[in-house]
XYZ file of C-alpha atoms in Angstrom:
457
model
C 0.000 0.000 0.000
C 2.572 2.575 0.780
C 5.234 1.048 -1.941
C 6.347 4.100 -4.196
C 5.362 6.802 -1.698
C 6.980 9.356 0.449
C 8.415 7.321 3.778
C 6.734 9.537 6.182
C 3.315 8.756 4.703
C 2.748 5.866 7.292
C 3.862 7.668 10.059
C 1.564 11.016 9.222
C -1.514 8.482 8.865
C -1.093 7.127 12.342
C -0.929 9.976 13.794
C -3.796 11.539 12.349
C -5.476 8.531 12.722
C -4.987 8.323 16.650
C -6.134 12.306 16.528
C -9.184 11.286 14.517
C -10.116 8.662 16.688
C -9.821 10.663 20.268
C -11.931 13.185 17.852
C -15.099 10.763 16.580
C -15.474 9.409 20.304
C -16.816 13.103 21.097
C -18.160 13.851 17.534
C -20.539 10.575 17.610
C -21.937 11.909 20.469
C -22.329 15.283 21.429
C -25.230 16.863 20.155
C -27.505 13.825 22.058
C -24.962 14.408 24.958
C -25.805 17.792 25.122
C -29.541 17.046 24.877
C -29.421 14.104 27.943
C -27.291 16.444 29.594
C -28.296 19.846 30.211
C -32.128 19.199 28.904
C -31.632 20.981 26.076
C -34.011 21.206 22.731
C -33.118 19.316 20.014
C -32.605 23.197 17.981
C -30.297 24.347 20.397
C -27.784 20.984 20.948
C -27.778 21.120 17.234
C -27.023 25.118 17.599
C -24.066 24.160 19.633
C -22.919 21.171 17.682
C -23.113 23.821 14.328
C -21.162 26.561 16.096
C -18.549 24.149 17.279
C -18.369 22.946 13.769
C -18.108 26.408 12.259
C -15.163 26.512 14.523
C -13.110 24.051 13.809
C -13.024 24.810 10.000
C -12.421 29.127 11.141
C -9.764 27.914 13.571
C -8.186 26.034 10.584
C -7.423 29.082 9.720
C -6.270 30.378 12.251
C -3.728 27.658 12.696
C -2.689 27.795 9.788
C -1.772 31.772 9.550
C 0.126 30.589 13.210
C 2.381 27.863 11.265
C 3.023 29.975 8.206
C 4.227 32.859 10.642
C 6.165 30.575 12.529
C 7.677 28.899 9.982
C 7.395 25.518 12.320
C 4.567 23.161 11.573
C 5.514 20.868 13.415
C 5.638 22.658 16.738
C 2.167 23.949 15.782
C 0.969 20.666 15.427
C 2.602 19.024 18.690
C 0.658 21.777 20.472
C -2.806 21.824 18.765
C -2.769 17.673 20.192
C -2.049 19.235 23.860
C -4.965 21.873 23.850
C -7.038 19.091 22.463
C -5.817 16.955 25.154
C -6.768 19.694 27.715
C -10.111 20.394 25.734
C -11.138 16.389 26.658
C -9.689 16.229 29.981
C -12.435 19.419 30.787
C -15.284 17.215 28.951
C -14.388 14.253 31.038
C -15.378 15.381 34.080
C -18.663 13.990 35.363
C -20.687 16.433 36.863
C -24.340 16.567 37.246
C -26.190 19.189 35.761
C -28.536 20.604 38.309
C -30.620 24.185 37.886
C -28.067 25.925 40.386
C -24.799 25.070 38.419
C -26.345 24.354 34.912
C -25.076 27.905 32.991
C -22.207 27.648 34.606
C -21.699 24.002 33.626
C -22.520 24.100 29.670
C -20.451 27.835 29.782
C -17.103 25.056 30.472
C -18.861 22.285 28.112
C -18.624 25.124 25.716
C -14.964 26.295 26.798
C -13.710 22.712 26.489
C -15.601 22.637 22.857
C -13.520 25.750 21.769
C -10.504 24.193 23.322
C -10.572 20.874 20.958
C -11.973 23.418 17.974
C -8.793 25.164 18.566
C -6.416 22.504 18.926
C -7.813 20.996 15.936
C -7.301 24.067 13.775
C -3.834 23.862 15.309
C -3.310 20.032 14.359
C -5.514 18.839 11.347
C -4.851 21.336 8.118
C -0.835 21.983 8.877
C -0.544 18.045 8.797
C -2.083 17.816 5.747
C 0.408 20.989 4.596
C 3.222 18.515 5.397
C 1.705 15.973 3.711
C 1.136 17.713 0.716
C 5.292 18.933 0.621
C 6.397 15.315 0.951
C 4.931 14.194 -2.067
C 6.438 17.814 -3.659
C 9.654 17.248 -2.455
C 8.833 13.375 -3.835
C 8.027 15.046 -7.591
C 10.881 17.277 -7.312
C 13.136 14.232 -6.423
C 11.467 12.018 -9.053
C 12.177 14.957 -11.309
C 15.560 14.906 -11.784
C 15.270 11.372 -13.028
C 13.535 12.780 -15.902
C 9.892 13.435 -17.434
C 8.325 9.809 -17.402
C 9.587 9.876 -13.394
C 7.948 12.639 -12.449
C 4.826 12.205 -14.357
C 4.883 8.377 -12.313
C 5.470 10.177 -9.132
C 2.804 12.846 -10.044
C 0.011 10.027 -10.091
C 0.918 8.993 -6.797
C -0.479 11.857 -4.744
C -4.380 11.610 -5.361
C -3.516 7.675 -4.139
C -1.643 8.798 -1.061
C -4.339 11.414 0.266
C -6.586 8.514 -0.180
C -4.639 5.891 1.866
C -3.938 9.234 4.573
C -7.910 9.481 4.851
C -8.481 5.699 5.024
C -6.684 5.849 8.241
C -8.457 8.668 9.724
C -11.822 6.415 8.928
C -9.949 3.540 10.623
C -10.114 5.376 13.900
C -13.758 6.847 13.118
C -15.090 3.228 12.675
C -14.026 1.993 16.321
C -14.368 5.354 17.643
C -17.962 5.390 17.913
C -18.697 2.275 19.642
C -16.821 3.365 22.520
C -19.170 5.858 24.509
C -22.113 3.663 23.815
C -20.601 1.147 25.185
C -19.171 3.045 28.282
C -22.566 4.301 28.823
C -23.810 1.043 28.730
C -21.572 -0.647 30.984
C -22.364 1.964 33.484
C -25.945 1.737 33.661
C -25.650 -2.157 34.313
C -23.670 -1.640 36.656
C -25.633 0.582 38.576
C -29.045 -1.633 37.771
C -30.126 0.311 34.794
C -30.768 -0.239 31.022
C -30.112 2.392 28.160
C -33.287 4.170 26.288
C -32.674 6.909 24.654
C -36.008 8.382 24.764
C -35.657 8.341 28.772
C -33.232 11.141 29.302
C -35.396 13.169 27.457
C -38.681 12.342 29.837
C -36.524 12.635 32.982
C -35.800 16.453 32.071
C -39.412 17.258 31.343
C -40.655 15.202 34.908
C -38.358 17.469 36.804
C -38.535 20.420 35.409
C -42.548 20.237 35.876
C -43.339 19.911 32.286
C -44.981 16.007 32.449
C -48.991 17.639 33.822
C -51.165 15.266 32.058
C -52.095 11.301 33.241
C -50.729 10.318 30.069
C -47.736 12.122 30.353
C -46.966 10.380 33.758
C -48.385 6.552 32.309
C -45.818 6.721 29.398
C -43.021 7.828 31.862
C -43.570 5.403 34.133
C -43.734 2.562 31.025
C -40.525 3.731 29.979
C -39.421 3.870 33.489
C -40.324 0.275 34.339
C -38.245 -0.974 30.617
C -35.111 0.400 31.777
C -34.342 -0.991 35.340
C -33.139 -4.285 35.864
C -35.663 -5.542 37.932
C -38.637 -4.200 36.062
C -40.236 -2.372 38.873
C -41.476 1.294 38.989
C -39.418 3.306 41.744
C -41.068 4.986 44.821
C -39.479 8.372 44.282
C -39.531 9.614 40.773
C -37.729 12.402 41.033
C -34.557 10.683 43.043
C -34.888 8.692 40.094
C -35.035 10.606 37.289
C -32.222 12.736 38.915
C -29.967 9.556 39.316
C -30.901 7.690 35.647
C -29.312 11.477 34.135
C -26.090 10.947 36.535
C -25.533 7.739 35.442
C -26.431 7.799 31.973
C -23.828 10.800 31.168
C -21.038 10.042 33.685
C -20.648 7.175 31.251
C -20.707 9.506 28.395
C -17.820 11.485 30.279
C -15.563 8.399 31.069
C -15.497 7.919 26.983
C -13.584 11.524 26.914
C -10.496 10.044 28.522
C -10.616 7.360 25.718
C -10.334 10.645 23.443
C -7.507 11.975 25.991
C -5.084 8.685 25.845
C -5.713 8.945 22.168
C -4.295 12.343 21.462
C -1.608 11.713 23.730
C -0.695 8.281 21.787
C -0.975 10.836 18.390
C 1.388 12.983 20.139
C 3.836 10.159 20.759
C 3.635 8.929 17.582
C 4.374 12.523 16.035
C 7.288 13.427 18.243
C 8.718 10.017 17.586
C 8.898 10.221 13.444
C 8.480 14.338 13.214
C 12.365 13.850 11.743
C 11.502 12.165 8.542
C 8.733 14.780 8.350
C 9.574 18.124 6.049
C 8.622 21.654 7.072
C 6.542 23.544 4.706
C 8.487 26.661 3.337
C 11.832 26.141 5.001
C 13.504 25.215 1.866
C 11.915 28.122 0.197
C 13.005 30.651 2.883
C 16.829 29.203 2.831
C 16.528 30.263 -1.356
C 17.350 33.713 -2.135
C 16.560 34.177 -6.120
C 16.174 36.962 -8.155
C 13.579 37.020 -10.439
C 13.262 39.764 -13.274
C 10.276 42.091 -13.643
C 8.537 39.396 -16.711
C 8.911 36.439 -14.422
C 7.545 38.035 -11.629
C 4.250 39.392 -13.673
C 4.184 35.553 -14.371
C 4.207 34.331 -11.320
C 1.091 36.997 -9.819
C -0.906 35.703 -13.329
C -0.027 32.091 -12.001
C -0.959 32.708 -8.257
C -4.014 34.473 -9.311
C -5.131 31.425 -11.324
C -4.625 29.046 -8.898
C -6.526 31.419 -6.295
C -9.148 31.235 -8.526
C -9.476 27.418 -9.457
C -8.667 26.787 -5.077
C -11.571 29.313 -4.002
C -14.179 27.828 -6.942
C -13.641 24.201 -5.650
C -13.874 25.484 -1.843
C -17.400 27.087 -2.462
C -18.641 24.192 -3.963
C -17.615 21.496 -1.571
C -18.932 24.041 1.221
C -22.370 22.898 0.732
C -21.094 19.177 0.419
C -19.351 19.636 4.062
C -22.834 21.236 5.010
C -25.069 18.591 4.301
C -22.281 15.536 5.339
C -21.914 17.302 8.622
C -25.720 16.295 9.292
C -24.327 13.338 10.523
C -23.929 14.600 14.200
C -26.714 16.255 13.899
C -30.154 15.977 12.364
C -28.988 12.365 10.968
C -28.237 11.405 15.292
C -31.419 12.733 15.710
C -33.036 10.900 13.464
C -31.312 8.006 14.450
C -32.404 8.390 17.920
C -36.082 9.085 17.651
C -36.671 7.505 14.390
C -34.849 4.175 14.303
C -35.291 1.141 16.503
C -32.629 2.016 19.275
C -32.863 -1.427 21.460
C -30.064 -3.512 20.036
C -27.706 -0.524 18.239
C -27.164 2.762 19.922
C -28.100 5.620 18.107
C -24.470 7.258 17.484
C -23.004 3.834 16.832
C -24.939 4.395 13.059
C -22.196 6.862 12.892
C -19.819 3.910 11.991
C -21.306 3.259 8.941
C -19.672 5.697 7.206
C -16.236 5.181 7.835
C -16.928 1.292 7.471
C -18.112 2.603 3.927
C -15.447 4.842 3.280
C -12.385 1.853 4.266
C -14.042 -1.034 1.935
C -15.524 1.500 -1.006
C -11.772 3.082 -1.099
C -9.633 0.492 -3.016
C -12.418 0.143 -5.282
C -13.111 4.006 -5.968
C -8.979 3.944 -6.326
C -9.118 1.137 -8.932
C -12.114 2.723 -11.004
C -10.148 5.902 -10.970
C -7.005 3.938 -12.129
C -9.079 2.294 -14.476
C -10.270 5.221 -16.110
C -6.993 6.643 -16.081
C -5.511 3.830 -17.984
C -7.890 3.963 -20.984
C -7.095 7.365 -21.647
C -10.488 8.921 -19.979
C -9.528 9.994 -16.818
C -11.800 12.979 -14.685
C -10.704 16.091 -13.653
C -11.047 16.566 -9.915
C -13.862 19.626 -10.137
C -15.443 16.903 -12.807
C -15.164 14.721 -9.653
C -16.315 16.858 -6.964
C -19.336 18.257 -9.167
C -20.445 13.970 -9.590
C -19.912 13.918 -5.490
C -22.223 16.794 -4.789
C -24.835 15.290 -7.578
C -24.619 12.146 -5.301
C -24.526 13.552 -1.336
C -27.850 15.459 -2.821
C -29.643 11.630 -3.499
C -28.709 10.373 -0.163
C -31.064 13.395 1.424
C -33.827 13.046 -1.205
C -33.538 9.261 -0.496
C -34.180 10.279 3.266
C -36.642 12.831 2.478
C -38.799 10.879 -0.244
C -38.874 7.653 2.502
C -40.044 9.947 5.077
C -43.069 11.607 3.421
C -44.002 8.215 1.994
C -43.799 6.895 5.896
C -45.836 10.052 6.797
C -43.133 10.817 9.624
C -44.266 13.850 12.231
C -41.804 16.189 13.204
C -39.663 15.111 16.423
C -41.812 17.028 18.722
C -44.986 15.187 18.075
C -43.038 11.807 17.844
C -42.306 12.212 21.267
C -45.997 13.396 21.791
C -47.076 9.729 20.440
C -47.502 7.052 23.238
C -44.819 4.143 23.033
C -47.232 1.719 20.588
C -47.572 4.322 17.976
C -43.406 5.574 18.058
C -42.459 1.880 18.164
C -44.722 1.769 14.589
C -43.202 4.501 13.560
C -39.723 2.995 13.978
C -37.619 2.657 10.373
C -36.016 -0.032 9.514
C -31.691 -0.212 10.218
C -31.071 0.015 6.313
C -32.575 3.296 5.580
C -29.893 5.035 7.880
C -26.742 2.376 5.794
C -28.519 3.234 2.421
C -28.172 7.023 3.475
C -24.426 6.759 4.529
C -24.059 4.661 1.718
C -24.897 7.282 -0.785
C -22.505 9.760 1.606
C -19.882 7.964 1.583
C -18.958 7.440 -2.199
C -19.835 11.124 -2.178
C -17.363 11.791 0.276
C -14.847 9.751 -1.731
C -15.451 11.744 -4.808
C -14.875 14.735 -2.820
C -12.729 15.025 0.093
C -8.743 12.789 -0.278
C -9.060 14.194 -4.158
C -9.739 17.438 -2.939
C -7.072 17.689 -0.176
C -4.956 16.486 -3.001
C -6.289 19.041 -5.017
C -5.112 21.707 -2.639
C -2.229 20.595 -2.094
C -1.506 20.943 -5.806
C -2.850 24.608 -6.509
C -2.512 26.205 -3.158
C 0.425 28.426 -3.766
């Protein structure tokens, strides 16, 4: 797999894989964490999950102006892992959420959000940067062998950013198993049984918002389902209070899974950061001077690459917008909408990464194919198919739900537990959905990182 590439490949794709892994733990979960949580609407966790999100791709930014001003990447990178690492350690902590500390408890849920945004905009897009010189230093090197060298060694790079994002979809298939199965663990343990509608109810009971008989019959239904021994408790509200405790302290034990990981990242990194390059050393060791025509060459050049760089990044923002649904409106759809007694609804979050590792080799060899016969596609021919396919997977979603008649979340939860448990879709809508996501994504994203790395001047 890694014959004919740049040496450091491997060791970049562990690292980011151990970074994407700590990452997906948290991503597979937070916008229902913040929902069991703090009691919060279904609007405003996604709010939250949206502004966090809108973070990490500004902070990319950010880190990157920080490495180019620097001059060391690497450093940049060693520290965005740390503040990640600080970020989970905060998000780790199992506190209950109570009316007297509750603002002041999401404010630091918050803090330790902008903390891993930050750290990521730190880590992810400069590691990619060094990826992206190794295979130019790997062209220039093939280069001086002459033209049929370089134009083998030129091939290699869409190949390489796709074995670099396999890896970081090895880590997001286990990664969302874990938390689920934390949570799980520690309900047992403490005589309880996972529903995911429960949290939900236990907010509303104690906050005064369960009034009607009904209200109280289905509580105490889905009450009875998720204790051990079957039987309805005495007190309620000690309940209620304690099935919230447990049920997101295990949520919180899963964030030190995401701490060991960036700290193995970080290992991994320091250990192999020699064989690494640093983007723009080489050209700020270079002193040439270039005449008045070259120069007016180079600023038509630069402006044409600008150009072809910002087209593709305003089309594949509305990809990134509509993939991104997967940790929101796709969890929550998961969670209300899909049987939720044997699979967990953020475990569905695995699909696409499972998708993305077995639909890679043969996306590479169709492109290779292609390629071969003399009818190879552009990337922005690519990226325009990938958007034409992440648009079916929604109209899939959207055509099955009006034929199921689906009411919005609010009045799902409205229904009494015969009608939801009706209601409840079968397990391959949500696979058919990432299905059609996921070849999208491969359309899109390794050949578009490639893509930048080529044009980005």
């Amino acid at each position: 797999m890694f014959k004919n590439h740049p040496k450091g490949l491997l060791a970049a794709a562990l690292s980011n894989m151990g970074e994407r892994f700590g990452y997906y733990i948290m991503n597979a979960v937070l916008t229902l964490f913040l929902c069991s949580k703090f009691g919060l609407s279904d609007a405003t966790g996604a709010l939250i999950y949206s502004i966090f999100y809108s973070g990490i791709y500004v902070l990319s930014l950010v880190g990157g102006i920080i490495a180019d001003r620097t001059q060391n990447y690497k450093t940049t990178i060693m520290s965005g892992l740390v503040v990640m690492a600080l970020g989970y350690v905060l998000l780790s902590i199992p506190i209950l959420a109570t009316p007297d500390n509750k603002v002041g408890l999401l404010a630091l849920t918050c803090g330790a959000l902008f903390m891993i945004a930050f750290g990521n905009g730190l880590f992810k897009g400069n590691l990619q940067a060094i990826v992206g010189q190794m295979y130019d230093n790997f062209e220039a090197e093939a280069a001086k062998e002459g033209p049929a060298a370089l134009a083998q060694a030129k091939e290699k790079r869409d190949s390489g950013f796709q074995i670099f994002y396999v890896f970081i979809n090895v880590g997001g298939l286990i990664a969302p198993f874990v938390a689920p199965l934390l949570r799980g663990w520690w309900l047992k343990v403490n005589g309880l049984i996972y529903n995911s509608s429960l949290p939900a109810l236990c907010h509303d009971f104690l906050n005064g918002n369960l009034t009607s008989s009904e209200d109280m019959i289905k509580l105490a239904e889905v009450v009875k389902a998720s204790t051990v021994n079957g039987l309805i408790p005495g007190d309620m509200a000690a309940f209620c209070t304690n099935y919230l405790d447990v049920f997101n302290s295990g949520i919180h034990y899963s964030f030190l899974a995401s701490v060991a990981a960036m700290l193995i990242s970080l290992v991994i990194f320091i250990a192999t950061k020699k064989i690494f390059p640093n983007p723009g050393k080489k050209e700020a060791k270079e002193v040439v001077n270039y005449t008045a025509e070259e120069k007016q060459a180079m600023a038509t050049e630069i402006k044409q690459r600008m150009y072809a760089l910002f087209a593709v990044l305003g089309v594949v923002i509305f990809f990134w917008f509509s993939f991104h649904q997967n940790g929101a409106s796709l969890s929550l759809f998961a969670r209300d909408f899909v049987d939720t007694s044997k699979v967990a609804p953020e475990i569905w979050q695995a699909v696409n990464p499972f998708f993305v590792i077995t639909l890679t080799p043969l996306i590479m060899w169709f492109f290779a194919r292609l390629a071969r016969k003399g009818k190879e596609i552009s990337t922005p021919r690519k990226i325009a198919i990938g958007m034409g396919i992440a648009g079916s997977a929604y109209l899939f979603l959207a055509i099955y739900s009006y034929i199921q008649g689906y009411p919005s979340a609010e009045e799902f939860r409205a229904m009494d537990i015969a009608a939801q448990t009706a209601a409840k879709a079968g397990w391959w809508v949500l696979i058919a959905t990432y299905f059609f996501l996921t070849v999208a994504e491969l359309f899109i994203s390794p050949l578009g990182l490639s893509f930048v790395s080529k044009v980005a001047p």
